[in-house]
Coordinates of C-alpha atoms and ligand atoms in Angstrom, one line a residue:
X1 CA 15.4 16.9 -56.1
X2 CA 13.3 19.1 -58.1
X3 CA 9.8 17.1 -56.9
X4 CA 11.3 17.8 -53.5
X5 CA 11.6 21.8 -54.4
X6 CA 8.0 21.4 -55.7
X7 CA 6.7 20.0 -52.5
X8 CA 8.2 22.0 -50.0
X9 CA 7.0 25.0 -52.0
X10 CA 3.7 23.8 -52.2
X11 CA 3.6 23.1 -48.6
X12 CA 5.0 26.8 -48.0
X13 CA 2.5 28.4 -50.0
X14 CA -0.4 26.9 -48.9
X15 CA 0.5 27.3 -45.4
X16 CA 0.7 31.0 -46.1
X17 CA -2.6 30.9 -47.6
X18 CA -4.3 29.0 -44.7
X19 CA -2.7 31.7 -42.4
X20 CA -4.1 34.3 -44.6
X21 CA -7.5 32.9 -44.7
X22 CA -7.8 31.7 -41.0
X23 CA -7.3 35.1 -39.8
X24 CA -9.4 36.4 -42.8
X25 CA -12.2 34.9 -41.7
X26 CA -11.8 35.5 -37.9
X27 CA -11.6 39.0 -38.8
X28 CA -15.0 38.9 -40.9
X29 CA -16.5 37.8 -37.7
X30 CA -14.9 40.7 -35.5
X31 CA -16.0 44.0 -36.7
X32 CA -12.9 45.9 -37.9
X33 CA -12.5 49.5 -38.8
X34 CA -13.5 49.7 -42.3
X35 CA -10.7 50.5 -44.7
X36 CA -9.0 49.3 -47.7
X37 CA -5.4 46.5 -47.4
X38 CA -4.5 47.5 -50.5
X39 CA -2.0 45.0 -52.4
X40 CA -0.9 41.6 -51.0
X41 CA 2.0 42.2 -48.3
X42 CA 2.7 45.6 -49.5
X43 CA -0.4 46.9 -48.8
X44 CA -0.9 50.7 -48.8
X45 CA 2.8 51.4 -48.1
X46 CA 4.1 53.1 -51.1
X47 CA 0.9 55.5 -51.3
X48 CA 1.7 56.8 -47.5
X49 CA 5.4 57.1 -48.5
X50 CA 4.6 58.9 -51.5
X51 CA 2.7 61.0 -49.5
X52 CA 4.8 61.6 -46.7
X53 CA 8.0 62.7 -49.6
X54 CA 6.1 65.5 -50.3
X55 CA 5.2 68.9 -48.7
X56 CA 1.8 68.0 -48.6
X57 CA 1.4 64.6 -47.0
X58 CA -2.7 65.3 -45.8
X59 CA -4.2 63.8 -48.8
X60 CA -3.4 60.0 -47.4
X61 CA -5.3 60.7 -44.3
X62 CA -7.7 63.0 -45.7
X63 CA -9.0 60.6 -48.0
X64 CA -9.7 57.5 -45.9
X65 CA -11.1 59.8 -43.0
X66 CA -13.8 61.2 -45.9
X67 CA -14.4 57.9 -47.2
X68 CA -14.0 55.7 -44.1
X69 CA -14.5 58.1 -40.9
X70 CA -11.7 59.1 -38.2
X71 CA -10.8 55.2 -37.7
X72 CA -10.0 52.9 -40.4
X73 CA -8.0 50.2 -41.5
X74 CA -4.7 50.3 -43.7
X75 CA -1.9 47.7 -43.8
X76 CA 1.6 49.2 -44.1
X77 CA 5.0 47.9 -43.7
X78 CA 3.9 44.8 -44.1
X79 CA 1.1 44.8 -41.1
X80 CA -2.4 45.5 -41.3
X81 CA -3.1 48.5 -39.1
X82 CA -5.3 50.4 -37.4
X83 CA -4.9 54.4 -38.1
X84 CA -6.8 56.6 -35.6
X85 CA -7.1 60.3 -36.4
X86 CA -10.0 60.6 -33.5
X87 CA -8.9 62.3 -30.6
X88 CA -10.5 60.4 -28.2
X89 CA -9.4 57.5 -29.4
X90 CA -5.8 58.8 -29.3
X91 CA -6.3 59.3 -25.8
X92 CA -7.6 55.8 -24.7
X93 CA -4.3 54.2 -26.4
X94 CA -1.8 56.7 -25.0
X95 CA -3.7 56.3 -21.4
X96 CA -3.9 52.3 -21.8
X97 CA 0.2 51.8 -23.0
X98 CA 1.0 48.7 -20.9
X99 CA -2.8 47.4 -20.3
X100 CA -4.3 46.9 -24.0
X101 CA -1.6 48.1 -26.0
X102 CA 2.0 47.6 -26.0
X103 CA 4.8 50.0 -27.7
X104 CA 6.2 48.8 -30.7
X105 CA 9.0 49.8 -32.9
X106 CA 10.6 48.3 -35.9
X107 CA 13.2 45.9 -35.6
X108 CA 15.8 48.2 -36.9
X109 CA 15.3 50.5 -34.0
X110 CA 14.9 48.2 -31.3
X111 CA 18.3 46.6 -32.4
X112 CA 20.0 50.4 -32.9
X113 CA 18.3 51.4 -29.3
X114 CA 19.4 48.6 -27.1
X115 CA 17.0 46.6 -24.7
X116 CA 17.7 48.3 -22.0
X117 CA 16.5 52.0 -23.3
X118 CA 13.6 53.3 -21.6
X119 CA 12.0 53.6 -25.2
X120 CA 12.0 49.8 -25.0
X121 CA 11.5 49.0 -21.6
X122 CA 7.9 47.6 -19.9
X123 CA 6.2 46.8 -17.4
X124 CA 7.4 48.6 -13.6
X125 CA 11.2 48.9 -14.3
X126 CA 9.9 50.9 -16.9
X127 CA 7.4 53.1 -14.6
X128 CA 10.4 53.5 -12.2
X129 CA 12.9 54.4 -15.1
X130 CA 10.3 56.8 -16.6
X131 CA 9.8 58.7 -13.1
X132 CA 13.6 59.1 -12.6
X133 CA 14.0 60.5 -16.4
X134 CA 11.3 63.1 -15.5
X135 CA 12.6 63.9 -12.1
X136 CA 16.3 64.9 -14.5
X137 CA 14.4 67.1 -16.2
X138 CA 11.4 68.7 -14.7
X139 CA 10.9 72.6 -14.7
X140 CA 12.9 73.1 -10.9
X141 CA 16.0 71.1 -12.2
X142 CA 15.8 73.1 -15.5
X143 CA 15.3 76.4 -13.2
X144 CA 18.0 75.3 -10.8
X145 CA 20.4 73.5 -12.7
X146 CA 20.2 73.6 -16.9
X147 CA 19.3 76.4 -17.7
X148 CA 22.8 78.3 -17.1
X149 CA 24.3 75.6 -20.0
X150 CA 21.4 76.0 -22.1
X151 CA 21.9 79.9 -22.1
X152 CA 25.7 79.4 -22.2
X153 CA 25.9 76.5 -25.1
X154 CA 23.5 78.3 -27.4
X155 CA 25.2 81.5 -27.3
X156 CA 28.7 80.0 -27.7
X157 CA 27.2 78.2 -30.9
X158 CA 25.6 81.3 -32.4
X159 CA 28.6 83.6 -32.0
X160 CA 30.3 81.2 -34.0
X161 CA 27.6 81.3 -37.5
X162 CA 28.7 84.1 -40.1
X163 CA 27.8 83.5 -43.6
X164 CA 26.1 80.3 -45.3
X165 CA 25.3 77.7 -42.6
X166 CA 22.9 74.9 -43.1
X167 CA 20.6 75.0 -39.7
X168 CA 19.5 72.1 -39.4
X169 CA 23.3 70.5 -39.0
X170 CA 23.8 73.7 -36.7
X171 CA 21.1 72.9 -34.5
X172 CA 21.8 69.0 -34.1
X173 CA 25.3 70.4 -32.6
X174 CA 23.6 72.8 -30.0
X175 CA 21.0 69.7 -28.9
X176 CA 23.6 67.1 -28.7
X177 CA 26.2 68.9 -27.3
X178 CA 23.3 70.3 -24.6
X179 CA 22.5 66.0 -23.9
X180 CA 25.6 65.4 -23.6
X181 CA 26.3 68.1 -21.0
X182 CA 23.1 67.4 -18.9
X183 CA 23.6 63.6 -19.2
X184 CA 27.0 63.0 -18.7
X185 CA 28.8 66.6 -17.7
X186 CA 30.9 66.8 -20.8
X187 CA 31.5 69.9 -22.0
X188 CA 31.3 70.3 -26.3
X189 CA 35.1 69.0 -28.0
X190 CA 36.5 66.6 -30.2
X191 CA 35.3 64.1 -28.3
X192 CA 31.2 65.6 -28.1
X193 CA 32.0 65.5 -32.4
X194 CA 33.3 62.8 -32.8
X195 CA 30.8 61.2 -31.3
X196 CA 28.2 62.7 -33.3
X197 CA 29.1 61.8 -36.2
X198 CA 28.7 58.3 -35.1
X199 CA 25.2 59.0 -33.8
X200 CA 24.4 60.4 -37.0
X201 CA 25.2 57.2 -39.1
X202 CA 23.1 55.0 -36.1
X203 CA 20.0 57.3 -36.3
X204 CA 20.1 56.4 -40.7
X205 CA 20.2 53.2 -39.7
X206 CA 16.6 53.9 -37.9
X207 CA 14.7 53.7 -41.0
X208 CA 16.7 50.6 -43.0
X209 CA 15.8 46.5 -43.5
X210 CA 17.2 45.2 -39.8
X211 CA 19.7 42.9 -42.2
X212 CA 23.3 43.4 -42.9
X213 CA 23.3 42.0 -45.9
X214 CA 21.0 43.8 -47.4
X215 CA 21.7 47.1 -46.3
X216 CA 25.5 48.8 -46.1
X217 CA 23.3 51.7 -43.9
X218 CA 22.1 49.5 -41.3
X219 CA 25.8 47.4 -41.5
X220 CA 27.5 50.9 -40.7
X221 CA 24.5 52.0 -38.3
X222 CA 25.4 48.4 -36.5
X223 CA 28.9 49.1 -36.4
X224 CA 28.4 52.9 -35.5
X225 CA 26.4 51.9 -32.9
X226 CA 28.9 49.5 -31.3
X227 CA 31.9 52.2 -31.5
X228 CA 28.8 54.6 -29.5
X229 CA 28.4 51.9 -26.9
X230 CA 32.3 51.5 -26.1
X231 CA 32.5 54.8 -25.6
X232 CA 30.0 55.3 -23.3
X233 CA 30.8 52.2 -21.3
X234 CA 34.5 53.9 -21.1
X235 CA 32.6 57.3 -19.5
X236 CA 30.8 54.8 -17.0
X237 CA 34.0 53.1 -15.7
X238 CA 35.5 56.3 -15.3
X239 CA 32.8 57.6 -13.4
X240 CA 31.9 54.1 -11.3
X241 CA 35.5 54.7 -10.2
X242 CA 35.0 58.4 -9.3
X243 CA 31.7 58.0 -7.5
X244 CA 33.7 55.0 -5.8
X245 CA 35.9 57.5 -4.7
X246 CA 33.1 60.2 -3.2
X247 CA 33.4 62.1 -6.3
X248 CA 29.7 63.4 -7.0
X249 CA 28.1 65.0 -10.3
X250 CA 24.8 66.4 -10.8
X251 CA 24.0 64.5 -13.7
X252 CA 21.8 62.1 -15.2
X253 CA 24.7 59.2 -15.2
X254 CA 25.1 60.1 -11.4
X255 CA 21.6 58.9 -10.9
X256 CA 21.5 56.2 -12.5
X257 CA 25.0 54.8 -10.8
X258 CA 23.4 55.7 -7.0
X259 CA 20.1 54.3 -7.8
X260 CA 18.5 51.1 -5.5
X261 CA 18.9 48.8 -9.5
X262 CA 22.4 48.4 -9.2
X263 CA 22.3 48.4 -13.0
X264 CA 25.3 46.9 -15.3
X265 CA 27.3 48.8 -16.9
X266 CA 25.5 47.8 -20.5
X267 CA 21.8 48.3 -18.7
X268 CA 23.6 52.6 -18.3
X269 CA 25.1 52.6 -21.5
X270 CA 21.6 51.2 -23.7
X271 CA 19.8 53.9 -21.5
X272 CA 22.0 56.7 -22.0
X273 CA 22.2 56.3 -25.8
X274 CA 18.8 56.6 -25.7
X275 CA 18.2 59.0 -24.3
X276 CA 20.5 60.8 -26.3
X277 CA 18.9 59.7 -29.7
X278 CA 15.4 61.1 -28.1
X279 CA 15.9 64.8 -27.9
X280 CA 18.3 65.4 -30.5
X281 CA 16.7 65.3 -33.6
X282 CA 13.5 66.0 -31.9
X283 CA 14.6 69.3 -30.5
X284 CA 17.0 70.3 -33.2
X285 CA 14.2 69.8 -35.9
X286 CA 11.9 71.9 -34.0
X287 CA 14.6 74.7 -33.9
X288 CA 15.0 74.5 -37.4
X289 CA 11.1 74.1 -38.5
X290 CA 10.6 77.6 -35.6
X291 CA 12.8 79.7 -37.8
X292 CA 11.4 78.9 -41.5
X293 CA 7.9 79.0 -39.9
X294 CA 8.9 82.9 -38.5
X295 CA 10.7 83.6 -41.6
X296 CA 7.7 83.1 -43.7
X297 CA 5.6 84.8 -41.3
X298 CA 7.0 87.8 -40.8
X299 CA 4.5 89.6 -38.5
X300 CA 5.3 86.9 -36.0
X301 CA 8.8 87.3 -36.0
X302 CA 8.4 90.8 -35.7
X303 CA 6.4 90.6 -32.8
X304 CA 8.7 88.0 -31.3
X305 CA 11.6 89.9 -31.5
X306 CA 10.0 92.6 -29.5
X307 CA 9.3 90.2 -26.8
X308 CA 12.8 89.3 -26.8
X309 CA 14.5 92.8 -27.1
X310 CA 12.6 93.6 -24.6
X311 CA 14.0 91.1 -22.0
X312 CA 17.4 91.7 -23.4
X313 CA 17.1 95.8 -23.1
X314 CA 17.1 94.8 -18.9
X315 CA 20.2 92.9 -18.9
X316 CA 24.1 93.8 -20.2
X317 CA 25.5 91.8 -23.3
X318 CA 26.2 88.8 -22.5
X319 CA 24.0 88.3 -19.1
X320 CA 22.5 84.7 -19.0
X321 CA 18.7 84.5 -18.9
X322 CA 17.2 83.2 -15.7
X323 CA 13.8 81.3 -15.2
X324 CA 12.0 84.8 -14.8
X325 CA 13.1 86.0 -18.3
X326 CA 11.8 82.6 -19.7
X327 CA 8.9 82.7 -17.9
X328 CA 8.7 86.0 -19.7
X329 CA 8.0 85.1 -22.9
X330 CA 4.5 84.9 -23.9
X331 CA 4.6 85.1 -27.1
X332 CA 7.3 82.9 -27.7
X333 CA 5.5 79.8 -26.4
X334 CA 2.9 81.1 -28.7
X335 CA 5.1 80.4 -31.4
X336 CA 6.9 77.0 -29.6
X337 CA 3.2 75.7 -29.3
X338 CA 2.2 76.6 -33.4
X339 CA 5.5 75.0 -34.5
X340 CA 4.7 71.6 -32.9
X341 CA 1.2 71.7 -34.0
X342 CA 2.1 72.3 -37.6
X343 CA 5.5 70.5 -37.8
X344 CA 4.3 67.4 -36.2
X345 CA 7.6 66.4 -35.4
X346 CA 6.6 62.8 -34.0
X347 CA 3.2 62.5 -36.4
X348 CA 2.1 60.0 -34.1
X349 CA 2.9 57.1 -32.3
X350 CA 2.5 53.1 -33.2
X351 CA 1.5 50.5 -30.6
X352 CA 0.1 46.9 -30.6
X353 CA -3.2 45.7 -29.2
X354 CA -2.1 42.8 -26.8
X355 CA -6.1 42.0 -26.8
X356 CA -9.1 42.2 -28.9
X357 CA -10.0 45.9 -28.1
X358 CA -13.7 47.4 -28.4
X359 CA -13.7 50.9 -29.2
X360 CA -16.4 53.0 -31.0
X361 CA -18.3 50.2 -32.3
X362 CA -15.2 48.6 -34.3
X363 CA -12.7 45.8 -32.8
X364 CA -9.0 46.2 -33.0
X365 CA -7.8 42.2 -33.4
X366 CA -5.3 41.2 -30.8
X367 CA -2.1 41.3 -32.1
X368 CA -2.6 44.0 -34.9
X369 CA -1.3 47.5 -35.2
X370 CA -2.2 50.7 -34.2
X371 CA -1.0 53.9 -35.3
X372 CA -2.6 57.0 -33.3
X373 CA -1.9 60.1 -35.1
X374 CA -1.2 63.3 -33.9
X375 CA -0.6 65.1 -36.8
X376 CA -4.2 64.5 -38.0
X377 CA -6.0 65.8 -35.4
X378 CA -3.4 68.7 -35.0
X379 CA -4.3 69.6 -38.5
X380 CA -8.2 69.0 -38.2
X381 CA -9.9 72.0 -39.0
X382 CA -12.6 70.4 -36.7
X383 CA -10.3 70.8 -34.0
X384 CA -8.5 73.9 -35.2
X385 CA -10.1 76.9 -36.9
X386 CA -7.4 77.3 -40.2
X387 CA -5.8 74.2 -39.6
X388 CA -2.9 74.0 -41.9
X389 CA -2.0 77.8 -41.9
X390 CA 0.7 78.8 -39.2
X391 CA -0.8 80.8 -37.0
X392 CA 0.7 81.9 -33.0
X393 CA -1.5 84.0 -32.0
X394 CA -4.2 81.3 -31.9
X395 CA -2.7 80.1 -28.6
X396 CA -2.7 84.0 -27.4
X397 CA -4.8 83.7 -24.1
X398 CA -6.3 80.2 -24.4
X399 CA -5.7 76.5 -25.9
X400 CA -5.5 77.0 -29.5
X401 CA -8.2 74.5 -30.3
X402 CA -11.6 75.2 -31.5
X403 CA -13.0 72.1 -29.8
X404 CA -12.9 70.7 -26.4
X405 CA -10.8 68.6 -24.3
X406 CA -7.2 67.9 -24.8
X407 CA -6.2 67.9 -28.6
X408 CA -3.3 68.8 -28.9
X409 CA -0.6 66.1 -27.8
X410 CA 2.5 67.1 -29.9
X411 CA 4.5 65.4 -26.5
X412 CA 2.5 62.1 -26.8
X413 CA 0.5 61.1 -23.0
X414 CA 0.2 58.5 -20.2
X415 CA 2.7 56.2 -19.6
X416 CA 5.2 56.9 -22.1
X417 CA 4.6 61.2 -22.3
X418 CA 7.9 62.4 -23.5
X419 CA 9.8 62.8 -20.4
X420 CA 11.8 65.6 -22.1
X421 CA 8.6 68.3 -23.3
X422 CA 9.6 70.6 -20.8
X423 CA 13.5 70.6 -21.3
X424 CA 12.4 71.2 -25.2
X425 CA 10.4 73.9 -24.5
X426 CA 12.9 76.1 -22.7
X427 CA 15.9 74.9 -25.2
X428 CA 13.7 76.0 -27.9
X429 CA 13.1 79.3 -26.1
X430 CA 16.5 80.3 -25.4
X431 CA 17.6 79.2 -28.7
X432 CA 14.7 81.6 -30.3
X433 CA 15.9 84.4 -27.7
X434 CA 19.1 84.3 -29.1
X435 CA 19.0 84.2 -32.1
X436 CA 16.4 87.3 -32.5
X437 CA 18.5 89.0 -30.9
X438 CA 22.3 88.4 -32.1
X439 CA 21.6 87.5 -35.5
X440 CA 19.8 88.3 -38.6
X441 CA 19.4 85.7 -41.4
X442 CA 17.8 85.5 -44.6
X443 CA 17.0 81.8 -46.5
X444 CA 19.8 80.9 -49.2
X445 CA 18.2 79.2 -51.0
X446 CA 13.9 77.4 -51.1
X447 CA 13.9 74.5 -49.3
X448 CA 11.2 72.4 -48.4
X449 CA 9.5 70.2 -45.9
X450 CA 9.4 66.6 -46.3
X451 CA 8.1 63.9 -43.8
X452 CA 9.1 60.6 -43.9
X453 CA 11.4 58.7 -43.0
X454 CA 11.2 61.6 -40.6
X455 CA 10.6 65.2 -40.6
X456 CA 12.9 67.4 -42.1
X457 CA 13.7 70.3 -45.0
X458 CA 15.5 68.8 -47.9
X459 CA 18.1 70.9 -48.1
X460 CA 19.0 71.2 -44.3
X461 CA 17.6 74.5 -44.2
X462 CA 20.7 76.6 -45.7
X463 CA 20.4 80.5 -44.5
X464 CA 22.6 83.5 -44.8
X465 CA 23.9 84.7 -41.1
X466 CA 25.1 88.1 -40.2
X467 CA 25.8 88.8 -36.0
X468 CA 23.6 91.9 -35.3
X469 CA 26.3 93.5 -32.7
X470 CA 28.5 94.7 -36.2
X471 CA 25.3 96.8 -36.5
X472 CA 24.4 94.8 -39.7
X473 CA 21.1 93.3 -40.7
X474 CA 20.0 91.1 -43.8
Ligands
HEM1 C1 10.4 69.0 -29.6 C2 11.0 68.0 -29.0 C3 10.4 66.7 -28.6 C4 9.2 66.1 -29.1 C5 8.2 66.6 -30.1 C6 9.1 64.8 -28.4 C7 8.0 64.0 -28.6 C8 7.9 62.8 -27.9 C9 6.8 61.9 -28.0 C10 5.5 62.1 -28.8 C11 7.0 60.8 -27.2 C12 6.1 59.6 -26.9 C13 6.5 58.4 -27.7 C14 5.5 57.2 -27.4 O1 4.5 57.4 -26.7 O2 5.8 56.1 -27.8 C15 8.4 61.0 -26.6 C16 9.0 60.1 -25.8 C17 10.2 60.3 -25.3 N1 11.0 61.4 -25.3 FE1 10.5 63.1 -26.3 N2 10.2 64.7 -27.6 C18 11.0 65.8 -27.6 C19 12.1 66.1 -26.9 C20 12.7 65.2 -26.0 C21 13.8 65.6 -25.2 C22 14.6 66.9 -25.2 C23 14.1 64.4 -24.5 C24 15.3 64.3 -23.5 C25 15.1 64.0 -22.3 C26 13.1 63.4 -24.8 C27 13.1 62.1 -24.3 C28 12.1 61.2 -24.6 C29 12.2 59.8 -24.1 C30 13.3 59.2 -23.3 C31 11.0 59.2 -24.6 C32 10.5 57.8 -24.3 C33 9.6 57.8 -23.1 C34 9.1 56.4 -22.8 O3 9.0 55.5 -23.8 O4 8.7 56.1 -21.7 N3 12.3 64.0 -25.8 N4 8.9 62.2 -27.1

C-alpha cells in the first residue's frame, strides 16, 4: 500500500513539474512582459492583497511599472498574469472582448451569477442581450421614464435619516430598492428587504473558495442565492400569467418576457439577478465615496451646494427634478467624474487571451491572464496633472486629462461597456441634489478607504444627520 502511495505521488509530482517546465520553456521562447512570479502557486498574491487592505494600495503598481514599464507580468490567484497600466493597451483588450480575449471571472462568481447573466454570456446572444440592457436604460428612458422614481425613492429615503446612520448601508437601500423598481416594478417593502438581505450574504460569497466545505460564506452565499432565485422565478410566473392576460409593464422583466428568445423562466431569473448585483454596490459605493470625498473638500461642497440651491430656489418643496434640472448641473458631474477617477470603484477588469497576442513588442501566451487596470492610469500623473489629490474642477470645461485620447474609462469600453454608466450618473446626481439640500451631516467617527476584496470604508462610513427644513445645520 504505502509503495503504491509513493508511486502515485511520484507520478503526480512529476507530472506537475513537466507541466511547469513545458510551458516554462515555451514561454522563454515567446517574449513575455517582463515581471517577477513571485513564489510557487502563490505568486505575488499576498503583496497585492496587502496592498489593496490599505488606504494606499499604489505602491504594488507603482513599483513594477518603475522597474518593469506600463506592462508586466505577475501571477496572482494562482495564474500568472498580465497587468496593463498602459492606456492603449487597455483600449485594444476592452475593444477586442470576444475576438482575442475572453471575460473571465472566478469560479465563485460565475457559480453566484448564474450562466445565463449577461456578465457571463458570449458570443451574439450576448451582443443582442447587451443592446436590450442599454436600450432599458439609455438617457430618453431615464428622461421619460426613471427619473420620476429616482427623484421620488431618494427623497423618501433621506427624509427618513436623523442622527447616526452608517451610509454606506443607507445607500445600498436607495440603489437596490431603485433596481428593483426599474427592473421589476416593485415598489420598496418587506419584501424589497428581505430580499436584500439575501443579496447581501450572495455578494460575500463573491470573493470566497468556490467549495462548501471549505467555506460556511460561500455555503450560505449558495444557499442565499437559491432562496434569491425562487423568489424571482415566483415574480416571473406571476407576470408570464399577467402579460398572458394583456397586462403590460414598462419594465425591464416586460422586455425580456416579449422578446423574439422566448427565454425560460431560469434564463430571466440568472439575468435579472444580475443585473441586480451590477449596479448596486457599484452605485451605492460611489454615493458613499461622493460624500467623504466633498466632506473633506470643503470648497467643492460648498460650491456644489450652490449649484443645487440654486435649482431648488425655482421649484416648491417637494417638486421632483426633471431632465432640465439634471442637465443643470455642471458642477455636479464635475464632482460624479473626480469621484470615479479617484475611487476606482471597478480598478479594472480581468480577461483571458484565447490566442497568443502581439502587443508592444511583448506576447501575451494563449490562455493566460490579463488584468487591464483602470485605476492605474486614472491615477497616472502622466495622464492626470495631481493624480492622487481629489480635484473637480479639473473636469471644469474639458476632459480632465493632461494627455490625449480617451483615458479615463471608470465605465470599462467595447463590448462589455457598463450598460448602466448613464442610469449611475443621474442616480448619483439626484442623490447628491438631495442631500445638499435637505440635510447636513458631519463624519462620526474616521473611517477609511480600503480596496480589496472590493472598494469600500471600513467602518461603512458612519455620519451624523440632521434634516435642514428644522432650520438646523451640523
Ligand atoms: C458607478 C456605478 C458603476 C460603475 C463604476 C460600473 C462599472 C462597470 C464596468 C467597468 C463594467 C465593465 C465590466 C467588464 O468589462 O468586464 C460594467 C459592466 C456592467 N455593468 Fe456597470 N457600473 C456601474 C453601475 C451600473 C448600473 C447602475 C447598472 C445597471 C444597469 C450596471 C450594469 C452593468 C452590467 C449588466 C454590466 C455587464 C456588461 C456585460 O458584461 O456586457 N452597472 N460596469
Amino acid at each position: 500500500m504505502a509503495v503504491f502511495v509513493f508511486v502515485l505521488l511520484w507520478v503526480t509530482l512529476s507530472s506537475i513539474l513537466c507541466f511547469f517546465l513545458l510551458r516554462a520553456s515555451r514561454c522563454r521562447r515567446l517574449r513575455l512582459p517582463p515581471g517577477n512570479l513571485g513564489l510557487p502557486f502563490i505568486g505575488e498574491t499576498l503583496q497585492l492583497i496587502s496592498a489593496y487592505k490599505t488606504e494606499n494600495p499604489e505602491p504594488f503598481i507603482d513599483e513594477r511599472v518603475n522597474r518593469f514599464g506600463p506592462i508586466f507580468t505577475t501571477h496572482i490567484f494562482g495564474e500568472p498574469t498580465v497587468f496593463s497600466a498602459d492606456p492603449e493597451t487597455n483600449r485594444f483588450i476592452l475593444q477586442n472582448e470576444g475576438k482575442l480575449f475572453d471575460c473571465s471571472y472566478p469560479a465563485s462568481i460565475s457559480n453566484l451569477l448564474g450562466r445565463h447573466s449577461l456578465l457571463l454570456m458570449k458570443g451574439g446572444l450576448h451582443k443582442r442581450m447587451h443592446s436590450l440592457t442599454m436600450s432599458f436604460a439609455n438617457s430618453s428612458i431615464i428622461r421619460d421614464h426613471l427619473l420620476v422614481d429616482i427623484d421620488r425613492l431618494i427623497r423618501l429615503n433621506l427624509d427618513s435619516w436623523t442622527g447616526r446612520v452608517l451610509l454606506m448601508e443607507e445607500a445600498k437601500k436607495i440603489t437596490f430598492e431603485l433596481a428593483v423598481k426599474q427592473l421589476m416594478s416593485f415598489d420598496p417593502g418587506k419584501w424589497t428587504e428581505s430580499l436584500r438581505k439575501e443579496y447581501v450574504l450572495v455578494i460575500e460569497g463573491f470573493f470566497t473558495v468556490a467549495l462548501p466545505l471549505f467555506s460556511g460564506t460561500y455555503r450560505r452565499a449558495i444557499n442565499a442565492r437559491t432562496k434569491v432565485a425562487e423568489e424571482l422565478s415566483f415574480i416571473v410566473r406571476q407576470r408570464r400569467k399577467e402579460s398572458d392576460a394583456g397586462e403590460r409593464k414598462n419594465d425591464m422583466l416586460e422586455a425580456l418576457l416579449a422578446g423574439d428568445d422566448g427565454f425560460s423562466d431560469e434564463q430571466i431569473v440568472d439575468f435579472l439577478l444580475a443585473l441586480l448585483v451590477a449596479g448596486y454596490e457599484t452605485t451605492s459605493t460611489i454615493m458613499t465615496l461622493a460624500v467623504k470625498f466633498l466632506t473633506e473638500t470643503p470648497l467643492a461642497l460648498a460650491q456644489l451646494k450652490e449649484e443645487h440651491e440654486q435649482i431648488r430656489a425655482k421649484k416648491s418643496e417637494n417638486e421632483p427634478l426633471e431632465w432640465s434640472d439634471y442637465k443643470s448641473m455642471p458642477f455636479t458631474q464635475c464632482v460624479v467624474n473626480e469621484t470615479l477617477r479617484v475611487a476606482n470603484i471597478i480598478g479594472g477588469i480581468f480577461r483571458r487571451a484565447t490566442t497568443d497576442i502581439h502587443i508592444k513588442g511583448y506576447t501575451i501566451p494563449k490562455g493566460w491572464k490579463v488584468f487591464a487596470s483602470f485605476r492605474a492610469v486614472h491615477l497616472d500623473q502622466d495622464h492626470f496633472k495631481d493624480a492622487r489629490s481629489f480635484n473637480p474642477w479639473r473636469w471644469q470645461g474639458n476632459s480632465g486629462a493632461t494627455s490625449a485620447g480617451n483615458v479615463f474609462t471608470p465605465f470599462g469600453g467595447g463590448p462589455r461597456l457598463c450598460p448602466g454608466y448613464e442610469l449611475a450618473r443621474v442616480e448619483l446626481s439626484v442623490f447628491l441634489h438631495h442631500l445638499v439640500t435637505r440635510l447636513s451631516w458631519a463624519p462620526a467617527e474616521e473611517d477609511k478607504l480600503v480596496f480589496f476584496p472590493t472598494t469600500r470604508t471600513r467602518k461603512r462610513y458612519p455620519i451624523n444627520v440632521q434634516q435642514r427644513r428644522n432650520g438646523s445645520s451640523l
